PDB file of C-alpha atoms in Angstrom:
ATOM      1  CA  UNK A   1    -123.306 -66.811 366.787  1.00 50.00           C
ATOM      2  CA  UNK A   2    -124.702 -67.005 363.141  1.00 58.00           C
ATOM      3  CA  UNK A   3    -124.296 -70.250 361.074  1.00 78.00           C
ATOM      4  CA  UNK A   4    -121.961 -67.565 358.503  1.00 93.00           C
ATOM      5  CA  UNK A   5    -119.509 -67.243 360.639  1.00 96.00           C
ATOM      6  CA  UNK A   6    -116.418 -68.669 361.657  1.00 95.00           C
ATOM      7  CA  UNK A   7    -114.275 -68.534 364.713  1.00 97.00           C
ATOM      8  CA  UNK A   8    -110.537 -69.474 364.784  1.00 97.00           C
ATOM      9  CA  UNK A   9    -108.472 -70.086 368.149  1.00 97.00           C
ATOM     10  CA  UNK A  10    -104.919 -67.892 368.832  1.00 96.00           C
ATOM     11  CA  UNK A  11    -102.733 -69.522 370.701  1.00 95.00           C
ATOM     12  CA  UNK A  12     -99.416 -68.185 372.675  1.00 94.00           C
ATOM     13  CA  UNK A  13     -97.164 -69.724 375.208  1.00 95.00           C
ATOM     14  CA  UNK A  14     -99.676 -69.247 378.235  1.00 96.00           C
ATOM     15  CA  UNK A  15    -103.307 -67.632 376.260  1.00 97.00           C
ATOM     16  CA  UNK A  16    -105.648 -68.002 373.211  1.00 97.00           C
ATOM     17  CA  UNK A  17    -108.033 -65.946 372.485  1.00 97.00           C
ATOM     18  CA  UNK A  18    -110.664 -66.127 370.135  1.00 97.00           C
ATOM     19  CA  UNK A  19    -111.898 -64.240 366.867  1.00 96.00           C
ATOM     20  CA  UNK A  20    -115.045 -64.271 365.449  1.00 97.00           C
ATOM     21  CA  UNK A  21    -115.471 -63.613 361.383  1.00 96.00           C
ATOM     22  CA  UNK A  22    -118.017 -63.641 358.580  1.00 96.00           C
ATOM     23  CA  UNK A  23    -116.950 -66.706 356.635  1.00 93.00           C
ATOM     24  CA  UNK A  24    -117.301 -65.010 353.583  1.00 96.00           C
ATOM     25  CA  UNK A  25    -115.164 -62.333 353.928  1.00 96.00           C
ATOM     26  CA  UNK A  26    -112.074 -64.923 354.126  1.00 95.00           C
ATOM     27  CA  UNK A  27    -113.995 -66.834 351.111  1.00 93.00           C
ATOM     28  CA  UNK A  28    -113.566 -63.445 349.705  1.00 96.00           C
ATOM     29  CA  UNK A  29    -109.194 -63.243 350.764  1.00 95.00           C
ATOM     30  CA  UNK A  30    -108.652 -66.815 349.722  1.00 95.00           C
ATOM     31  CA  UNK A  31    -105.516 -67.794 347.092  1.00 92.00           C
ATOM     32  CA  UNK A  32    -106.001 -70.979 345.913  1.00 93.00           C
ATOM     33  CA  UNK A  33    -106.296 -73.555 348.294  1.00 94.00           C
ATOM     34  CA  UNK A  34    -105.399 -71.056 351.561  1.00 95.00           C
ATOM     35  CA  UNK A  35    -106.981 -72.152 354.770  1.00 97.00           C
ATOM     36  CA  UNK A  36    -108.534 -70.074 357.290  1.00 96.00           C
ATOM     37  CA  UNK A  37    -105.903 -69.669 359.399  1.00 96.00           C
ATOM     38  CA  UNK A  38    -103.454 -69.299 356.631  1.00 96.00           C
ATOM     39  CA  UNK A  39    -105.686 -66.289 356.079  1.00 97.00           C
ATOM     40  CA  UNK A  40    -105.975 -64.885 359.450  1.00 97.00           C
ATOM     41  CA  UNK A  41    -102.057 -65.116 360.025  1.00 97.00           C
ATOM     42  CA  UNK A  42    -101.124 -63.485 356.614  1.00 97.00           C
ATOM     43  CA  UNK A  43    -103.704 -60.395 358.509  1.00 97.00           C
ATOM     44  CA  UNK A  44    -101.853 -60.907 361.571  1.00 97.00           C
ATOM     45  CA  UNK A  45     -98.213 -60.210 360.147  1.00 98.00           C
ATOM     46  CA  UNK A  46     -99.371 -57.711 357.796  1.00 97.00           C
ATOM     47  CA  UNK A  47    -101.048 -55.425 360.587  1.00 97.00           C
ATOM     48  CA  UNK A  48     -98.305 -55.897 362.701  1.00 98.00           C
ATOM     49  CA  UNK A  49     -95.508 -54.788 360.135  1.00 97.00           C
ATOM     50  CA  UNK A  50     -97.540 -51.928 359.050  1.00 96.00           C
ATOM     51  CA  UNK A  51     -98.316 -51.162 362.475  1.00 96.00           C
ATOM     52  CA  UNK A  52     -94.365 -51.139 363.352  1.00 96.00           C
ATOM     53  CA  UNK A  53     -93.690 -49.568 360.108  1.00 95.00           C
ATOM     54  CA  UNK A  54     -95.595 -46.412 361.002  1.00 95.00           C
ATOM     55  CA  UNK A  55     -94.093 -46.475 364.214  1.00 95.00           C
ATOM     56  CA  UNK A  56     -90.567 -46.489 363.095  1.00 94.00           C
ATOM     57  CA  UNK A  57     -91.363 -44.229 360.186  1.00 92.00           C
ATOM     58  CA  UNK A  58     -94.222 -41.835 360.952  1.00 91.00           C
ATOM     59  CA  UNK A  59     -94.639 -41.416 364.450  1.00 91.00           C
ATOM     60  CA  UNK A  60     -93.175 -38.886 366.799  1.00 90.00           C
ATOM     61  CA  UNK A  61     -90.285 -40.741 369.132  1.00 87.00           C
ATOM     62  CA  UNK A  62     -91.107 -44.304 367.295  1.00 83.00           C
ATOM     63  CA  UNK A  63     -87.018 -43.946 365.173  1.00 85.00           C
ATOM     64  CA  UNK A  64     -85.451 -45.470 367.941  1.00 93.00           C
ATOM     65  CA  UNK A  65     -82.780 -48.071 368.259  1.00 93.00           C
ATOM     66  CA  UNK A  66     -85.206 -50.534 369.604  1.00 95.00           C
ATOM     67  CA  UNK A  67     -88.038 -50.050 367.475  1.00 95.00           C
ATOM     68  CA  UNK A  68     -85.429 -49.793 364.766  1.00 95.00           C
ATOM     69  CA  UNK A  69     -84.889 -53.505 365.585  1.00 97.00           C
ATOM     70  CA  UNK A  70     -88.288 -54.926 366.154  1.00 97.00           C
ATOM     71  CA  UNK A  71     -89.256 -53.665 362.617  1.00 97.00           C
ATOM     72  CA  UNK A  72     -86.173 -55.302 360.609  1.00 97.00           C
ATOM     73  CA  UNK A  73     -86.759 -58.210 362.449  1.00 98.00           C
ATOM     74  CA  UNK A  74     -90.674 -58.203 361.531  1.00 98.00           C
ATOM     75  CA  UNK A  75     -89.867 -57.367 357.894  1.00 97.00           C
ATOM     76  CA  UNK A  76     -87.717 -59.931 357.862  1.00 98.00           C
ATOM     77  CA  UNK A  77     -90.458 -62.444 358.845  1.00 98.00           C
ATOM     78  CA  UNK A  78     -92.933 -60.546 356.799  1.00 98.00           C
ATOM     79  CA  UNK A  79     -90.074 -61.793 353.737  1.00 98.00           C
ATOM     80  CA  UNK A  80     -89.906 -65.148 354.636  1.00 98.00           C
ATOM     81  CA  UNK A  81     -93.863 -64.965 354.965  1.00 97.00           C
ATOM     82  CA  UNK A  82     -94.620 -63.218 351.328  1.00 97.00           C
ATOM     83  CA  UNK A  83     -91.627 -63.855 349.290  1.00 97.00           C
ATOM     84  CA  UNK A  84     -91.574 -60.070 348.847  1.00 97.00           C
ATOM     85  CA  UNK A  85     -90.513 -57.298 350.739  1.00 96.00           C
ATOM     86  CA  UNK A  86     -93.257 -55.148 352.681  1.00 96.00           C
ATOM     87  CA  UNK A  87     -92.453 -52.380 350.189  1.00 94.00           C
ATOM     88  CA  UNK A  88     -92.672 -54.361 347.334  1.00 95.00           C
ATOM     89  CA  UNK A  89     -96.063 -55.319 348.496  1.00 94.00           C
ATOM     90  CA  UNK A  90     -97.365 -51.820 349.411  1.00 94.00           C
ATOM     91  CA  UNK A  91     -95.664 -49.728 347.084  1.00 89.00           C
ATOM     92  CA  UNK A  92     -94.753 -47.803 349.952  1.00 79.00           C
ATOM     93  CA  UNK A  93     -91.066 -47.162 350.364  1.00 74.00           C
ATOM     94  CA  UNK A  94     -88.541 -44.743 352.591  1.00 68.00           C
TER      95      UNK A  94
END
């Protein structure tokens, strides 16, 4: 791939996979001294709360009990992540 481009390496218990971005765009993201994967994770946690937020929130069938769960326990790590809460962040509260 192109010399302006940079490719970071997820890694689970038993898989990676691979991603493939513009460089600049995360020079464009970057706080201070924030590395790229600092970047890419921050992404990672955001999509995935929003993405369980709208689940829980704004899909038909997604209030139950166990999605219920899976987004206070994301939002929780989404806290810990941001030192604010995903509403604070958004300005989108229920």
């Amino acid at each position: 791939m192109a010399d302006d481009t940079i490719t970071l390496r997820i890694e689970g218990d038993d898989e990676t996979d691979e991603i493939t971005l513009p460089a600049e765009i995360l020079d464009l993201m970057r706080e201070n001294d924030e590395s790229d994967p600092e970047i890419v994770g921050d992404l990672a946690l955001f999509s995935c709360a929003q993405r369980i937020h709208a689940t829980v929130h704004h899909a038909d069938g997604g209030d139950t009990e166990q999605y219920r769960a899976i987004e206070e326990l994301t939002m929780e790590l989404f806290e810990d992540r941001f030192g604010a809460s995903y509403a604070e962040l958004t300005g989108h509260q229920h």
